[in-house]
CSV table of C-alpha atoms in Angstrom, one decimal:
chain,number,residue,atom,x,y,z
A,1,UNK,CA,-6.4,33.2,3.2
A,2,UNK,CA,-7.1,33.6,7.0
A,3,UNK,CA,-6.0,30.9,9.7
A,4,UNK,CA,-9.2,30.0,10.7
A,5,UNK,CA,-9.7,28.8,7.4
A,6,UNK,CA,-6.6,27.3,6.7
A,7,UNK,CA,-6.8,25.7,10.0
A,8,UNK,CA,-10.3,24.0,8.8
A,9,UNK,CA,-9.0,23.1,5.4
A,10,UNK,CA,-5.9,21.5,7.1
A,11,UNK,CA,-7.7,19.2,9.3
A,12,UNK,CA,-11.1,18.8,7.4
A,13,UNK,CA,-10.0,15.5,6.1
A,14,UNK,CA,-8.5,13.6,9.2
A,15,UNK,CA,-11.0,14.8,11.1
A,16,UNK,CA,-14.2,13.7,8.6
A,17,UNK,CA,-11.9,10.2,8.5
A,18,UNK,CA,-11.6,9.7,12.2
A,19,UNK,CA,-15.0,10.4,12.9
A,20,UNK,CA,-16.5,7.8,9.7
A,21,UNK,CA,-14.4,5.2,10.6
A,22,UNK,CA,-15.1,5.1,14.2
A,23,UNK,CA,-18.7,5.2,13.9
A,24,UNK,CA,-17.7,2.0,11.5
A,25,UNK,CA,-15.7,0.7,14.5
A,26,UNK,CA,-18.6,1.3,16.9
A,27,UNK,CA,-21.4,-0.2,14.8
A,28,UNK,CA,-19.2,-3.6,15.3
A,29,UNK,CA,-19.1,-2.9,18.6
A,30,UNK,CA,-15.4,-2.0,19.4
A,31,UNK,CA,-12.7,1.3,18.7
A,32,UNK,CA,-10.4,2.0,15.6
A,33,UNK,CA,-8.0,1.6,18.6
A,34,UNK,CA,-8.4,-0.6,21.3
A,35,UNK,CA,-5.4,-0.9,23.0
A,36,UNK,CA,-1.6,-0.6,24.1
A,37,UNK,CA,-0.7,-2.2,20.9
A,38,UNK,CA,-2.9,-1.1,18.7
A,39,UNK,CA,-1.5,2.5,19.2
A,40,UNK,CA,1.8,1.2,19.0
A,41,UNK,CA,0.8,0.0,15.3
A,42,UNK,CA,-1.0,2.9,14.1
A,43,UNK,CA,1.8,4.8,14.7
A,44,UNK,CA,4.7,2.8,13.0
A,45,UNK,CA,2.2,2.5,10.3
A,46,UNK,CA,1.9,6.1,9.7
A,47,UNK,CA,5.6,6.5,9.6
A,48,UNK,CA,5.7,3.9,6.9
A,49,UNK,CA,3.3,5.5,4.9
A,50,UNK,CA,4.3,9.5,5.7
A,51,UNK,CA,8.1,8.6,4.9
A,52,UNK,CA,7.0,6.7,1.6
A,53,UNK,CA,4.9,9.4,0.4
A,54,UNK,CA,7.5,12.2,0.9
A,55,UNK,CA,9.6,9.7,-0.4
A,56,UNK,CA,7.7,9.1,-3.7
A,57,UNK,CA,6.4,13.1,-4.2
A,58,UNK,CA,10.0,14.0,-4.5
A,59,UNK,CA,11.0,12.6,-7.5
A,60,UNK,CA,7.5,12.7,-9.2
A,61,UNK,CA,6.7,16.5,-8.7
A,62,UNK,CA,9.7,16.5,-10.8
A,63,UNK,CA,8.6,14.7,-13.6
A,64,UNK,CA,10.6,11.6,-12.5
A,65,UNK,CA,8.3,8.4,-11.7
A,66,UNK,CA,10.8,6.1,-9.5
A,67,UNK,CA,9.4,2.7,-10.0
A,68,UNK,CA,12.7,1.7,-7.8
A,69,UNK,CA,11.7,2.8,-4.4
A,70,UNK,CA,10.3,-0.5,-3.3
A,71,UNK,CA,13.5,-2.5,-4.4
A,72,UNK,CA,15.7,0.2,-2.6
A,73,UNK,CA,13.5,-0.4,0.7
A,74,UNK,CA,13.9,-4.5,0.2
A,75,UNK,CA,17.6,-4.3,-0.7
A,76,UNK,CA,19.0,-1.7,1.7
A,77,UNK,CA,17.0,-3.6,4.8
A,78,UNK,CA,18.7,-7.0,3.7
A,79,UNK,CA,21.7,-5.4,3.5
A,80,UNK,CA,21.0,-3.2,6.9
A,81,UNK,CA,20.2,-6.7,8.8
A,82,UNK,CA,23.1,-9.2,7.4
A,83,UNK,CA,26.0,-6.1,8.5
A,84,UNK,CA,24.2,-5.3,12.2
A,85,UNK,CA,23.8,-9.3,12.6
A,86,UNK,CA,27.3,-10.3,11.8
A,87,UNK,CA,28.4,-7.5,13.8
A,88,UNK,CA,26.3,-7.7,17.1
A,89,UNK,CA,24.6,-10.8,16.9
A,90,UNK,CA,20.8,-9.5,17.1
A,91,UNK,CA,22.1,-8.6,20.4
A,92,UNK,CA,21.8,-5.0,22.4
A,93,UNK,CA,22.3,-2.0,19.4
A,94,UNK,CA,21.1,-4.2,16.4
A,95,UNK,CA,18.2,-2.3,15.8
A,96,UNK,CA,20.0,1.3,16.1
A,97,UNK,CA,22.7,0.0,14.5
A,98,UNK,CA,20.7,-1.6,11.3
A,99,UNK,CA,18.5,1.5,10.9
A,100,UNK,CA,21.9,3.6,10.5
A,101,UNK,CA,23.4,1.2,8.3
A,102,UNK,CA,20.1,0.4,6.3
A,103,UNK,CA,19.8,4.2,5.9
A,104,UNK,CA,22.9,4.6,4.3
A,105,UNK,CA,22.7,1.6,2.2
A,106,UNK,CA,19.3,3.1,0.8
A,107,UNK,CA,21.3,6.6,0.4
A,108,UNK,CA,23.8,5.1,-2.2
A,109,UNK,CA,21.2,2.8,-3.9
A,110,UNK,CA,19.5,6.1,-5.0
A,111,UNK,CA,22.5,7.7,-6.0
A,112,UNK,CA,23.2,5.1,-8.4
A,113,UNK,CA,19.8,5.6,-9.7
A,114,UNK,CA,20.4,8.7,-9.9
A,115,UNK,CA,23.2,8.6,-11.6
A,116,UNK,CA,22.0,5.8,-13.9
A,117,UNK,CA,19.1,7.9,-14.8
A,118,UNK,CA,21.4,11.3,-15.6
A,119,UNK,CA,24.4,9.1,-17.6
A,120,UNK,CA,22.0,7.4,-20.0
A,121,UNK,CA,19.3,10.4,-20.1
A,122,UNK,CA,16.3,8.2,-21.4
A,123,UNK,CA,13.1,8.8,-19.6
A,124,UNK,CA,12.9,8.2,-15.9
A,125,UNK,CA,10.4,5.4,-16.2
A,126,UNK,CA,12.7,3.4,-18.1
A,127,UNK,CA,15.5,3.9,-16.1
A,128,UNK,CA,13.6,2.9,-13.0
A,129,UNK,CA,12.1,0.0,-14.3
A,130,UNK,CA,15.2,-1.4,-15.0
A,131,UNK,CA,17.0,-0.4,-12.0
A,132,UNK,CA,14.2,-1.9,-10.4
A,133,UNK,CA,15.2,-5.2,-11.4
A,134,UNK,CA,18.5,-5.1,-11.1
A,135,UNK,CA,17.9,-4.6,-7.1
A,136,UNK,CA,15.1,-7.3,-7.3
A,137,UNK,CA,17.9,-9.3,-8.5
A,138,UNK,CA,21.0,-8.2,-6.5
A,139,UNK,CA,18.3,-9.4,-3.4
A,140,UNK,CA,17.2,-12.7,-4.7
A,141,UNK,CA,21.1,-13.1,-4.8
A,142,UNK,CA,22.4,-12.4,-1.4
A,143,UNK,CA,19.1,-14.2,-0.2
A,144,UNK,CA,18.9,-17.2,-2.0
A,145,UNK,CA,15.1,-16.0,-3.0
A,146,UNK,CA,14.3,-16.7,0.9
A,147,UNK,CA,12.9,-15.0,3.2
A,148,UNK,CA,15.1,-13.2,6.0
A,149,UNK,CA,14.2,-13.8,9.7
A,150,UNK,CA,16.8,-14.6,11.8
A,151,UNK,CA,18.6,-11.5,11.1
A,152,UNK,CA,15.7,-9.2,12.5
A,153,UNK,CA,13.9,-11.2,14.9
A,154,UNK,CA,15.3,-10.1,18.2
A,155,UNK,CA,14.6,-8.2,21.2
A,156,UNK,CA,16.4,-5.5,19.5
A,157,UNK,CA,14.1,-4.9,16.5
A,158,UNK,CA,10.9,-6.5,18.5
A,159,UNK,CA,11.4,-3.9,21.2
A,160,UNK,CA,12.0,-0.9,18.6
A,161,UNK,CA,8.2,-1.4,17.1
A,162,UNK,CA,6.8,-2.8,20.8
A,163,UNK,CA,6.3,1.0,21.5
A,164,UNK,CA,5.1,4.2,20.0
A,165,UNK,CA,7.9,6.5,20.6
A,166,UNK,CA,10.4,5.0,18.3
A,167,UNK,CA,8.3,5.7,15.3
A,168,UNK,CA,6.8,9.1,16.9
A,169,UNK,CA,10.8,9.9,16.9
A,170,UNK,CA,11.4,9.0,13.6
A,171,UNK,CA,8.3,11.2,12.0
A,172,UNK,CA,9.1,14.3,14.0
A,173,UNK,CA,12.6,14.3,12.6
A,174,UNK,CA,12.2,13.3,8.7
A,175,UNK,CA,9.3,16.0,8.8
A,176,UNK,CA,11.3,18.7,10.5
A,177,UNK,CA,14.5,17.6,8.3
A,178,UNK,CA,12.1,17.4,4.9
A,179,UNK,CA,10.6,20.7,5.9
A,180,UNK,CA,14.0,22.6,6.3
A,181,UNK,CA,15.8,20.7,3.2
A,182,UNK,CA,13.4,21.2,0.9
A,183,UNK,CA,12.1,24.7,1.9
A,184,UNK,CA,14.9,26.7,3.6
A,185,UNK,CA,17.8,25.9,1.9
A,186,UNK,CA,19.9,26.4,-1.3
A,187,UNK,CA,19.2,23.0,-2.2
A,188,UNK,CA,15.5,23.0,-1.8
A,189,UNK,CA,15.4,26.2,-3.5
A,190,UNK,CA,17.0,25.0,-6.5
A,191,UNK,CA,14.8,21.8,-6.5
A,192,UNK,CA,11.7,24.0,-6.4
A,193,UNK,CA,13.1,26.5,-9.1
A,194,UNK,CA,13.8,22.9,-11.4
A,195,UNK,CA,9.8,21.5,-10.6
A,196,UNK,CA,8.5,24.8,-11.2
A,197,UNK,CA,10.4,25.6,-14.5
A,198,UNK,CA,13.3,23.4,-15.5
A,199,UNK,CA,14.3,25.1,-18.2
A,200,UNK,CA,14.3,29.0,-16.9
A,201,UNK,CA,16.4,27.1,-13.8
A,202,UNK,CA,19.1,26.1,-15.9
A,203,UNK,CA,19.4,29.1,-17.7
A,204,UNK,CA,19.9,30.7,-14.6
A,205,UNK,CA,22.6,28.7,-13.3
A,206,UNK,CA,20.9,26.1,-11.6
A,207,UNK,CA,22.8,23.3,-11.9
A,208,UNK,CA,20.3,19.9,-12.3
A,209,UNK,CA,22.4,16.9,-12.3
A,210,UNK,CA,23.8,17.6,-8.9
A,211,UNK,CA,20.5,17.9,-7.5
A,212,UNK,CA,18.8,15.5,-9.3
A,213,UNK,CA,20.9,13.1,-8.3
A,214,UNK,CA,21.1,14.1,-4.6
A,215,UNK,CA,16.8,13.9,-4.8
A,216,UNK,CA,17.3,10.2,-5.9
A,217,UNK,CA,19.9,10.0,-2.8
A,218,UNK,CA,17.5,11.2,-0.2
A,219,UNK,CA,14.5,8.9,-2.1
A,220,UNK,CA,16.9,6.2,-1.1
A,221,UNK,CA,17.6,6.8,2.5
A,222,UNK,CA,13.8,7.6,3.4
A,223,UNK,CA,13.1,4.0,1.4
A,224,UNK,CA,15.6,2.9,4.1
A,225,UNK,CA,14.2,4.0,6.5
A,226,UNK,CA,10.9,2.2,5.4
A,227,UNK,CA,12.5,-0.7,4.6
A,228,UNK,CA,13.8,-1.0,8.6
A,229,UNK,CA,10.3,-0.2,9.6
A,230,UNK,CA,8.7,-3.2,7.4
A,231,UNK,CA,11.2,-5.9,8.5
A,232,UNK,CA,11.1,-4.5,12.5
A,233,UNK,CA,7.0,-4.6,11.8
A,234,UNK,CA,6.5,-7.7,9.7
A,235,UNK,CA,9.9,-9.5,11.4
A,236,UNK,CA,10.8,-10.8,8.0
A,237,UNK,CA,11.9,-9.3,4.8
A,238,UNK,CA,11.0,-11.3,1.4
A,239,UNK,CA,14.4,-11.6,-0.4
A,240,UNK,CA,12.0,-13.2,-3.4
A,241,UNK,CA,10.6,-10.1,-5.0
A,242,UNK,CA,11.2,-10.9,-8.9
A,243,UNK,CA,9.6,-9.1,-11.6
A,244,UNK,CA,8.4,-6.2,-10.4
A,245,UNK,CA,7.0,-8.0,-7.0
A,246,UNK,CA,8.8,-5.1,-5.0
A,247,UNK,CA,6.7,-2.3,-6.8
A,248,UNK,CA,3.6,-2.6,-3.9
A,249,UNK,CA,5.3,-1.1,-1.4
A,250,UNK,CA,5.1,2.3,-3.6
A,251,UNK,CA,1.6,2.1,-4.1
A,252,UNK,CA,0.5,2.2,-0.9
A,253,UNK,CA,1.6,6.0,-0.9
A,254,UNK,CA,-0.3,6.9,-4.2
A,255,UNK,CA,-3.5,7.9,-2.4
A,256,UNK,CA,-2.0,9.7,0.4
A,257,UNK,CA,0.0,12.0,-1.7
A,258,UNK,CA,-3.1,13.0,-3.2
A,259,UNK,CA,-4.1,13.5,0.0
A,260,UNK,CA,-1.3,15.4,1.3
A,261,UNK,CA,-0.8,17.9,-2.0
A,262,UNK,CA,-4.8,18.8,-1.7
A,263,UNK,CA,-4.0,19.8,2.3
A,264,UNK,CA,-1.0,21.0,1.6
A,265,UNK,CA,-3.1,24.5,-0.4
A,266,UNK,CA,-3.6,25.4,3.7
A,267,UNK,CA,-0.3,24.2,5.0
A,268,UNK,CA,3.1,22.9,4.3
A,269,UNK,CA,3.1,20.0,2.0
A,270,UNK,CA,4.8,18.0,4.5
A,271,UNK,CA,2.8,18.5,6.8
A,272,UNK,CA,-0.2,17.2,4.2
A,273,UNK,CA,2.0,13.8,3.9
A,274,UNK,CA,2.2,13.2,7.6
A,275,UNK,CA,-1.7,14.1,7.9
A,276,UNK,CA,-2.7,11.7,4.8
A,277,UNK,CA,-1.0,9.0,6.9
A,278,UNK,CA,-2.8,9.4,9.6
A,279,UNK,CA,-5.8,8.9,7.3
A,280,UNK,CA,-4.4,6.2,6.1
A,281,UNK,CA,-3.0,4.3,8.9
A,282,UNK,CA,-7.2,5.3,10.4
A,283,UNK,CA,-7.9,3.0,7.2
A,284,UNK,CA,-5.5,0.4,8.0
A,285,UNK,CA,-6.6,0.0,11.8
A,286,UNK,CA,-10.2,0.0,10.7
A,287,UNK,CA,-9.6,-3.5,8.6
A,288,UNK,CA,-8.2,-4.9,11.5
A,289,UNK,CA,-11.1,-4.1,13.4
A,290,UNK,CA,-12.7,-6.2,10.5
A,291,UNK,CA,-10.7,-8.2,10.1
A,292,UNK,CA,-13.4,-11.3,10.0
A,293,UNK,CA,-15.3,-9.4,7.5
A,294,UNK,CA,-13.1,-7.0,5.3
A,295,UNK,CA,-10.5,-9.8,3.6
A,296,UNK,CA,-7.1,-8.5,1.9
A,297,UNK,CA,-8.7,-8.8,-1.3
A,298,UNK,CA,-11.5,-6.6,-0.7
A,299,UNK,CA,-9.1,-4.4,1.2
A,300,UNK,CA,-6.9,-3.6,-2.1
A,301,UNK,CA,-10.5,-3.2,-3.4
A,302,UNK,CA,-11.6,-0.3,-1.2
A,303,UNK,CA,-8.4,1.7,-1.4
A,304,UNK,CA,-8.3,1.5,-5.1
A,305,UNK,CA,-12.1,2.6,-4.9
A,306,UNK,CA,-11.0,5.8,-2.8
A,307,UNK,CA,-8.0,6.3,-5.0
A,308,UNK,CA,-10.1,6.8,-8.3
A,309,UNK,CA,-12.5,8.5,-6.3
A,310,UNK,CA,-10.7,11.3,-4.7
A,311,UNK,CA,-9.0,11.7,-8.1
A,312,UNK,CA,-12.6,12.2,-9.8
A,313,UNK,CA,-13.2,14.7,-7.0
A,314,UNK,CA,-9.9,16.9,-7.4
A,315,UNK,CA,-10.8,16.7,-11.5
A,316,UNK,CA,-14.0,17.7,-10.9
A,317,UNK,CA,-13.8,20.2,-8.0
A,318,UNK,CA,-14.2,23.1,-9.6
A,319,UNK,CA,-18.1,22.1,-10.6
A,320,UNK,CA,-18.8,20.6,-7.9
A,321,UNK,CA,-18.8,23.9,-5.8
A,322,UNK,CA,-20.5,26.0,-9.0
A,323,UNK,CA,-23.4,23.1,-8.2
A,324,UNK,CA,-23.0,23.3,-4.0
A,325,UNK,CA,-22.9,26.8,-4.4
A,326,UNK,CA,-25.8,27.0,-6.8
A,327,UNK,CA,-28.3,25.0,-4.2
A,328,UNK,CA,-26.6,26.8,-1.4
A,329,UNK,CA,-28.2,30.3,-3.2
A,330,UNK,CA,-31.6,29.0,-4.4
């Protein structure tokens, strides 16, 4: 394939999303972005969504759906924000200081995942559903089924998502890290030679437990990582998430993964992720341009619209250009 036209199919689809929704915008008579802050949002946004899709395509391009990832987010935040408050207060450094504690925290929730899922080998689904409440549960615990505030509203965290680099910072390095992990090392070798043919891998001395269990581990620190971004963003964190109420933080990656994997046949798949969030976070900035018309029920509405329809699309692609290409020669 040439670079011109990799370089076409890469940014087709931001490009196309931009340009719709700000003709949207303009028809109501303002810009997707109109300001300072706006930008400021758009871009921790992203991150969220980038960092949950990597996040999410990890485990499931392996076979293994992780309903747990939301939980892992909630938990490791709460747990993040009580350690960096009892140590400094919400003073100077809590921010730094709960995003390296929170990332940890979501490291070694996904290892016991991960090593749930391997000691009981029954289908990843199961396993995650159930880990999934355990977390739900181990949060409701430590936080009385309240929600957390005090902990994360300070100038600290306020100031961390009151500008743009912060999260520009925090995309540039889990892209380049993702990029090298996953495809320039022995690990991310291995993982590929698993995804592509588990059973030839193992024959061939590919061990999968240790790096199954390591792909839950980093699952768990990016979900940190999200987690600190969603209480820094929100300034709360909602220690009531029974029954599965955790799970909606995973879904919000579903479409941009799709997204992401159909780039990623011109560029790295990463890459794909990080472009799909754009898209996305382009949606997200649109609603709150309309906000007074587009309500949070219609919103849900509209992205499970796009969901099912890109999905018909990739289904159907193959068609779809035997008929464009069939007009195209009449």
């Amino acid at each position: 394939m040439s670079t011109p036209k990799k370089i076409a199919g890469t940014f087709t689809i931001p490009v196309l999303t931009l340009l719709i929704l700000e003709v949207i915008c303009l028809s109501h008579g303002e810009n997707i972005i109109t300001n300072q802050k706006g930008f400021d949002n758009f871009v921790v946004y992203t991150a969220i969504v980038m960092i949950t899709t990597i996040a999410l395509s990890i485990n499931l391009n392996s076979g293994r759906f992780d309903f747990s990832l939301g939980a892992m987010a909630s938990l490791s935040a709460v747990v993040g924000a009580k350690i960096s408050y009892a140590v400094l207060g919400g003073g100077s450094g809590s921010a730094a200081l709960m995003l390296v504690i929170t990332i940890a925290a979501g490291a070694v929730l996904g290892m016991v995942s991960g090593l749930i899922y391997v000691t009981l080998r029954i289908p990843p689904i199961i396993t995650s559903l159930g880990v999934t409440l355990i977390y739900e549960g181990v949060l409701y615990t430590i936080t009385s089924g309240k929600y957390v505030m005090t902990e994360v509203q300070n100038s600290s965290m306020s100031g961390f998502v009151g500008t743009w680099i912060y999260a520009a910072i925090i995309i540039a390095v889990v892209l380049v890290l993702s990029i090298l992990l996953f495809d320039y090392t022995r690990f991310g070798y291995d993982y590929n030679a698993l995804k592509n043919g588990q059973k030839v891998a193992v024959n061939t001395g590919i061990k999968e437990i240790p790096n199954a269990i390591g792909c839950y581990g980093i699952c768990g620190a990016l979900m940190g990582i999200v987690g600190f971004l969603n209480a820094a963003r929100s300034t709360t964190i909602n220690g009531g998430q029974l029954n599965f109420g955790s799970i909606s933080i995973m879904f919000t990656a579903f479409l941009p993964m799709f997204i992401g994997s159909y780039i990623s046949r011109y560029s790295n798949e990463k890459l794909g992720f990080l472009l799909a969030a754009v898209c996305m976070s382009l949606l997200n900035s649109t609603f709150a341009v309309l906000s007074n018309v587009v309500t949070a029920s219609m919103q849900s509405i509209i992205n499970a619209v796009l969901l099912m329809a890109f999905l018909i699309y990739l289904n159907n692609e193959k068609l779809l250009v035997r008929i464009f290409t069939g007009k195209i020669r009449q």
